[in-house]
Amino acid sequence: MIVGSQKPIEEIIAMTCDYKRLLVIGCGACVTVCFAGGERETEALASSLRLAMKQKKIKAEIEVEMNVRQCEWEFIEPLADKVEAADAVLSTACGVGVQFLAERFPEKRILPALNTSFMGGPTEQGVWLENCGGCGNCILASTGGICPIARCAKTMLNGPCGGSQNGKCEVSKDIDCAWQLIYDRLKSQGLLQLMTDYTPPKDWTPARDGGQRKIVREDLKIPND
Amino acid sequence: MPENVRFIRVLCPARLEPADILNTFENGAERVFVTICAENYCHYKTGNGLTERRLDYVRSILDGIGIGGDKLVSYQIGQDTSLAEILKEMSK
């Protein structure tokens, strides 16, 4: 899932305090699961903003709407009337949701309430870790299901490097060395030869350095005629 | 108990969401007291710690919006000073 966290409340107040009618839209997908932009967090944020405006003696109407997913046109459309009536929209979705709203309502100020961080998952209650770098050319089959693109600080494909000490990365003692994990996993599976097998250079053309990426499934497209 | 104190019953303070507490301020409360079971008397084992951490989170929000985190007070049942005495003192 996409993991994010709410921006500091001071930053959100500074972004929104000039608008008299603010619509705060929550998202029921990934950001609900990571407790950043679901219904509870959106209600708390709206309440915080109302209190902040009262403190600043600013009269503002702050409404809340929940949305199943802000990254799909059909779920955004029912919000049209509310969005049109607002001076600005504060979205607690990830960056994808914010951009979808901004594209559907180009004349409206759409503001992000979250900092979208990474694709990952929870490792324990209240802790999320990055797992996937979205490189577009998955190599997990040869790395024991552990991604060095997302989990190695140097994105190395032939680690571990000299900074790996006692299974930890030199960047921080809190970060496991991805290549130590890969070695241990492959060893336990009896697949260590995968580390010495010749592997052609990774094709980075599907990665993000080539601008906005696109996936097209011709079989799913609706014909124009 | 002072007349200007309103009691809201919850099953366990760990059930309180940040929005519940913020709504209480929004509805006009000047201070919010959250009473917590005495140490080691939580029926759910971890409710006390969870509540304290959540209150700290809400205090950080209250600090950020200018109300002040000190307006959210936790009271552990069994403290030397009774809740009634504290509330009377604060409502003067």
Short mmCIF file of C-alpha atoms in Angstrom, two decimals:
data_model
loop_
_atom_site.label_atom_id
_atom_site.label_comp_id
_atom_site.label_asym_id
_atom_site.label_seq_id
_atom_site.Cartn_x
_atom_site.Cartn_y
_atom_site.Cartn_z
CA MET A 1 0.00 0.00 0.00
CA ILE A 2 0.96 3.65 -0.24
CA VAL A 3 2.17 4.93 3.12
CA GLY A 4 2.10 8.54 4.21
CA SER A 5 1.83 10.71 7.27
CA GLN A 6 0.05 13.93 8.04
CA LYS A 7 1.94 17.16 7.53
CA PRO A 8 2.67 19.21 10.66
CA ILE A 9 -0.55 20.94 11.73
CA GLU A 10 1.19 24.34 11.59
CA GLU A 11 1.96 23.80 7.88
CA ILE A 12 -1.64 22.78 7.16
CA ILE A 13 -2.99 25.81 9.01
CA ALA A 14 -0.70 28.12 7.01
CA MET A 15 -1.92 26.51 3.76
CA THR A 16 -5.62 26.77 4.57
CA CYS A 17 -6.15 29.86 6.73
CA ASP A 18 -6.97 32.14 3.78
CA TYR A 19 -10.02 30.15 2.70
CA LYS A 20 -13.48 30.83 4.11
CA ARG A 21 -15.06 27.61 2.90
CA LEU A 22 -12.78 24.61 3.15
CA LEU A 23 -13.70 21.08 2.23
CA VAL A 24 -11.58 18.35 3.81
CA ILE A 25 -11.80 15.10 1.85
CA GLY A 26 -10.63 11.83 3.39
CA CYS A 27 -9.68 8.70 1.50
CA GLY A 28 -10.85 5.21 2.41
CA ALA A 29 -7.98 3.34 0.78
CA CYS A 30 -4.27 3.05 1.67
CA VAL A 31 -4.11 6.15 3.90
CA THR A 32 -6.93 4.78 6.03
CA VAL A 33 -4.93 1.62 6.69
CA CYS A 34 -1.83 3.62 7.66
CA PHE A 35 -3.87 5.92 9.95
CA ALA A 36 -2.95 9.06 8.04
CA GLY A 37 -6.01 10.12 6.06
CA GLY A 38 -8.97 7.89 6.89
CA GLU A 39 -12.27 8.95 8.40
CA ARG A 40 -10.94 9.25 11.97
CA GLU A 41 -7.90 11.26 10.96
CA THR A 42 -9.91 13.48 8.62
CA GLU A 43 -12.45 14.26 11.35
CA ALA A 44 -9.63 15.04 13.79
CA LEU A 45 -7.89 17.26 11.24
CA ALA A 46 -11.08 19.19 10.45
CA SER A 47 -11.72 19.64 14.15
CA SER A 48 -8.14 20.87 14.68
CA LEU A 49 -8.53 23.38 11.85
CA ARG A 50 -11.83 24.70 13.21
CA LEU A 51 -10.18 25.20 16.59
CA ALA A 52 -7.15 26.86 14.98
CA MET A 53 -9.34 29.27 12.99
CA LYS A 54 -11.27 30.12 16.13
CA GLN A 55 -7.98 30.86 17.89
CA LYS A 56 -6.99 33.15 15.04
CA LYS A 57 -10.48 34.73 15.05
CA ILE A 58 -10.97 33.71 11.42
CA LYS A 59 -14.49 32.81 10.37
CA ALA A 60 -14.33 29.71 8.23
CA GLU A 61 -16.67 26.88 7.35
CA ILE A 62 -14.82 23.57 7.38
CA GLU A 63 -16.70 20.54 6.13
CA VAL A 64 -15.67 16.90 5.91
CA GLU A 65 -16.39 14.41 3.15
CA MET A 66 -15.20 10.83 2.93
CA ASN A 67 -14.32 9.15 -0.31
CA VAL A 68 -13.82 5.47 -1.11
CA ARG A 69 -10.72 6.16 -3.22
CA GLN A 70 -9.53 9.48 -4.54
CA CYS A 71 -7.48 7.84 -7.29
CA GLU A 72 -10.50 6.79 -9.41
CA TRP A 73 -12.64 9.20 -11.44
CA GLU A 74 -15.93 7.47 -10.60
CA PHE A 75 -15.38 7.92 -6.87
CA ILE A 76 -14.44 11.58 -7.26
CA GLU A 77 -17.42 12.55 -9.39
CA PRO A 78 -20.04 12.43 -6.60
CA LEU A 79 -18.01 15.08 -4.76
CA ALA A 80 -18.40 17.63 -7.58
CA ASP A 81 -21.14 19.77 -5.96
CA LYS A 82 -19.33 19.99 -2.64
CA VAL A 83 -16.03 20.80 -4.30
CA GLU A 84 -17.61 23.51 -6.45
CA ALA A 85 -19.13 25.12 -3.35
CA ALA A 86 -15.80 25.25 -1.51
CA ASP A 87 -13.05 27.88 -1.88
CA ALA A 88 -10.39 25.20 -1.47
CA VAL A 89 -10.10 21.48 -0.88
CA LEU A 90 -7.75 19.85 1.59
CA SER A 91 -7.16 16.25 0.63
CA THR A 92 -5.94 13.63 3.08
CA ALA A 93 -5.26 11.20 0.24
CA CYS A 94 -1.82 10.31 -1.07
CA GLY A 95 -0.22 12.39 -3.82
CA VAL A 96 -2.12 10.37 -6.41
CA GLY A 97 -5.49 11.29 -4.93
CA VAL A 98 -4.54 14.97 -4.64
CA GLN A 99 -3.52 15.03 -8.31
CA PHE A 100 -6.71 13.30 -9.43
CA LEU A 101 -8.77 15.92 -7.59
CA ALA A 102 -6.65 18.72 -9.06
CA GLU A 103 -7.09 17.33 -12.57
CA ARG A 104 -10.86 16.88 -12.20
CA PHE A 105 -11.30 20.34 -10.66
CA PRO A 106 -8.55 22.43 -12.33
CA GLU A 107 -10.05 25.77 -11.28
CA LYS A 108 -10.03 24.82 -7.61
CA ARG A 109 -7.20 25.03 -5.07
CA ILE A 110 -6.49 21.43 -4.05
CA LEU A 111 -4.13 21.18 -1.08
CA PRO A 112 -2.28 18.13 0.29
CA ALA A 113 -2.65 17.32 3.99
CA LEU A 114 -0.20 14.42 3.84
CA ASN A 115 3.38 13.77 2.94
CA THR A 116 3.25 10.65 0.79
CA SER A 117 6.29 8.57 1.63
CA PHE A 118 6.56 5.13 0.08
CA MET A 119 5.08 1.78 -0.93
CA GLY A 120 5.33 -0.58 1.99
CA GLY A 121 3.48 -2.15 4.86
CA PRO A 122 3.19 -2.37 8.63
CA THR A 123 5.77 -4.45 10.51
CA GLU A 124 4.09 -3.92 13.86
CA GLN A 125 1.33 -1.72 15.23
CA GLY A 126 2.34 1.86 14.45
CA VAL A 127 5.41 1.03 12.34
CA TRP A 128 5.56 0.97 8.54
CA LEU A 129 8.50 0.07 6.34
CA GLU A 130 9.25 0.68 2.70
CA ASN A 131 9.30 -2.48 0.60
CA CYS A 132 9.04 -1.59 -3.06
CA GLY A 133 10.83 1.03 -5.13
CA GLY A 134 8.49 0.69 -8.10
CA CYS A 135 11.44 0.24 -10.47
CA GLY A 136 9.26 -1.35 -13.14
CA ASN A 137 11.50 -4.39 -13.57
CA CYS A 138 11.08 -6.69 -10.58
CA ILE A 139 14.08 -8.79 -9.54
CA LEU A 140 12.61 -10.31 -6.36
CA ALA A 141 12.85 -13.83 -7.86
CA SER A 142 16.63 -13.67 -7.67
CA THR A 143 16.90 -11.86 -4.33
CA GLY A 144 14.85 -14.16 -2.12
CA GLY A 145 11.83 -11.87 -2.12
CA ILE A 146 13.76 -8.96 -0.58
CA CYS A 147 14.02 -5.79 -2.65
CA PRO A 148 17.47 -4.18 -2.75
CA ILE A 149 16.10 -1.27 -4.79
CA ALA A 150 13.92 -0.07 -1.93
CA ARG A 151 15.76 -1.52 1.03
CA CYS A 152 19.45 -0.96 0.24
CA ALA A 153 20.56 2.63 0.90
CA LYS A 154 22.74 2.48 -2.22
CA THR A 155 20.19 0.57 -4.32
CA MET A 156 23.01 -1.90 -4.95
CA LEU A 157 22.49 -4.92 -7.14
CA ASN A 158 25.72 -6.64 -6.11
CA GLY A 159 25.84 -6.05 -2.37
CA PRO A 160 26.59 -6.14 0.41
CA CYS A 161 28.94 -3.18 0.36
CA GLY A 162 31.72 -2.47 2.86
CA GLY A 163 29.30 -0.51 5.03
CA SER A 164 27.45 -3.64 6.08
CA GLN A 165 28.38 -4.43 9.69
CA ASN A 166 26.84 -7.22 11.74
CA GLY A 167 23.78 -7.28 9.50
CA LYS A 168 23.17 -3.53 9.79
CA CYS A 169 23.57 -0.72 7.26
CA GLU A 170 26.19 1.97 7.87
CA VAL A 171 23.48 4.58 7.38
CA SER A 172 21.82 3.62 10.67
CA LYS A 173 21.94 0.82 13.19
CA ASP A 174 18.15 0.70 12.89
CA ILE A 175 18.33 -0.32 9.23
CA ASP A 176 18.96 -3.94 8.31
CA CYS A 177 21.45 -4.51 5.50
CA ALA A 178 19.20 -5.65 2.65
CA TRP A 179 21.98 -7.73 1.13
CA GLN A 180 22.66 -9.51 4.44
CA LEU A 181 18.94 -10.35 4.54
CA ILE A 182 19.10 -11.54 0.93
CA TYR A 183 22.15 -13.70 1.67
CA ASP A 184 20.52 -15.23 4.76
CA ARG A 185 17.26 -15.93 2.91
CA LEU A 186 18.94 -17.50 -0.11
CA LYS A 187 21.20 -19.56 2.14
CA SER A 188 18.21 -20.90 4.09
CA GLN A 189 16.54 -21.79 0.78
CA GLY A 190 19.68 -23.49 -0.58
CA LEU A 191 19.78 -20.96 -3.41
CA LEU A 192 23.08 -19.18 -2.74
CA GLN A 193 24.21 -19.83 -6.29
CA LEU A 194 21.79 -17.07 -7.31
CA MET A 195 24.27 -14.61 -5.83
CA THR A 196 27.09 -15.86 -8.04
CA ASP A 197 25.08 -16.50 -11.19
CA TYR A 198 25.87 -14.11 -14.01
CA THR A 199 23.11 -11.52 -14.22
CA PRO A 200 22.92 -9.03 -17.09
CA PRO A 201 22.79 -5.36 -16.12
CA LYS A 202 19.35 -4.42 -14.89
CA ASP A 203 17.14 -2.65 -17.39
CA TRP A 204 16.38 0.70 -15.77
CA THR A 205 14.35 2.09 -18.67
CA PRO A 206 11.02 1.25 -16.94
CA ALA A 207 12.20 3.11 -13.79
CA ARG A 208 11.10 6.62 -12.95
CA ASP A 209 13.95 8.60 -14.48
CA GLY A 210 12.25 8.67 -17.87
CA GLY A 211 9.38 10.89 -16.76
CA GLN A 212 5.80 9.88 -15.99
CA ARG A 213 5.36 6.17 -16.62
CA LYS A 214 2.38 4.55 -18.24
CA ILE A 215 0.96 1.04 -18.48
CA VAL A 216 -1.38 0.33 -21.37
CA ARG A 217 -3.55 -2.78 -21.60
CA GLU A 218 -5.06 -2.77 -25.07
CA ASP A 219 -7.35 -5.69 -24.14
CA LEU A 220 -8.98 -3.57 -21.42
CA LYS A 221 -9.35 -0.33 -23.36
CA ILE A 222 -12.82 0.69 -24.48
CA PRO A 223 -12.94 1.11 -28.28
CA ASN A 224 -13.67 4.65 -29.48
CA ASP A 225 -16.07 3.60 -32.26
CA MET B 1 -18.00 18.26 42.01
CA PRO B 2 -18.08 21.78 40.51
CA GLU B 3 -21.23 22.55 38.49
CA ASN B 4 -19.32 23.66 35.40
CA VAL B 5 -17.74 20.25 34.87
CA ARG B 6 -19.45 17.88 32.47
CA PHE B 7 -18.76 14.16 32.69
CA ILE B 8 -18.70 12.02 29.56
CA ARG B 9 -18.54 8.30 30.20
CA VAL B 10 -16.49 6.05 27.97
CA LEU B 11 -15.91 2.32 28.33
CA CYS B 12 -12.14 2.80 28.49
CA PRO B 13 -10.06 5.97 27.92
CA ALA B 14 -8.03 4.04 25.36
CA ARG B 15 -11.20 4.06 23.23
CA LEU B 16 -10.99 7.84 22.94
CA GLU B 17 -10.08 8.97 19.46
CA PRO B 18 -8.16 12.25 18.95
CA ALA B 19 -11.27 13.57 17.18
CA ASP B 20 -13.39 12.91 20.31
CA ILE B 21 -11.09 15.04 22.44
CA LEU B 22 -10.73 17.78 19.82
CA ASN B 23 -14.53 17.87 19.39
CA THR B 24 -14.86 18.45 23.12
CA PHE B 25 -12.66 21.53 22.84
CA GLU B 26 -14.55 22.57 19.73
CA ASN B 27 -17.81 22.36 21.68
CA GLY B 28 -16.51 24.89 24.15
CA ALA B 29 -14.56 23.01 26.82
CA GLU B 30 -11.69 25.09 28.24
CA ARG B 31 -9.92 22.03 29.58
CA VAL B 32 -10.41 18.33 29.15
CA PHE B 33 -9.64 15.86 31.91
CA VAL B 34 -9.21 12.22 31.05
CA THR B 35 -9.35 9.85 34.00
CA ILE B 36 -7.26 6.73 33.69
CA CYS B 37 -7.37 3.57 35.81
CA ALA B 38 -4.76 3.16 38.54
CA GLU B 39 -1.42 1.71 37.50
CA ASN B 40 -1.55 -2.05 36.98
CA TYR B 41 -5.36 -2.01 37.23
CA CYS B 42 -6.14 -1.81 33.53
CA HIS B 43 -8.55 -4.65 32.69
CA TYR B 44 -7.17 -4.67 29.18
CA LYS B 45 -3.53 -4.68 30.40
CA THR B 46 -2.26 -1.99 28.02
CA GLY B 47 -5.00 0.65 28.13
CA ASN B 48 -3.13 3.07 30.39
CA GLY B 49 -0.03 3.31 28.24
CA LEU B 50 -2.06 3.54 25.06
CA THR B 51 -4.13 6.37 26.51
CA GLU B 52 -1.10 8.34 27.68
CA ARG B 53 0.57 8.03 24.28
CA ARG B 54 -2.59 9.09 22.49
CA LEU B 55 -3.03 12.04 24.83
CA ASP B 56 0.55 13.11 24.11
CA TYR B 57 -0.30 13.02 20.40
CA VAL B 58 -3.39 15.20 20.94
CA ARG B 59 -1.36 17.56 23.16
CA SER B 60 1.08 18.05 20.26
CA ILE B 61 -1.88 19.03 18.04
CA LEU B 62 -3.21 21.42 20.70
CA ASP B 63 0.24 23.00 20.93
CA GLY B 64 0.31 23.35 17.14
CA ILE B 65 -3.05 25.10 16.94
CA GLY B 66 -2.27 27.49 19.77
CA ILE B 67 -4.59 26.11 22.43
CA GLY B 68 -1.79 24.51 24.41
CA GLY B 69 -1.28 20.88 25.27
CA ASP B 70 -1.52 21.70 28.96
CA LYS B 71 -5.28 22.12 28.51
CA LEU B 72 -5.55 18.35 28.17
CA VAL B 73 -4.94 16.78 31.55
CA SER B 74 -4.82 13.13 32.52
CA TYR B 75 -5.70 11.98 36.01
CA GLN B 76 -4.82 8.55 37.27
CA ILE B 77 -7.29 7.13 39.78
CA GLY B 78 -5.52 6.64 43.10
CA GLN B 79 -3.42 9.81 43.01
CA ASP B 80 -2.83 11.51 46.36
CA THR B 81 -5.05 14.45 45.44
CA SER B 82 -8.65 13.53 44.71
CA LEU B 83 -10.17 14.32 41.32
CA ALA B 84 -12.84 16.44 43.04
CA GLU B 85 -10.19 18.60 44.71
CA ILE B 86 -8.32 19.12 41.44
CA LEU B 87 -11.48 20.00 39.54
CA LYS B 88 -12.61 22.41 42.26
CA GLU B 89 -9.22 24.13 42.22
CA MET B 90 -9.18 24.44 38.43
CA SER B 91 -12.75 25.67 38.11
CA LYS B 92 -12.19 28.61 40.48
#
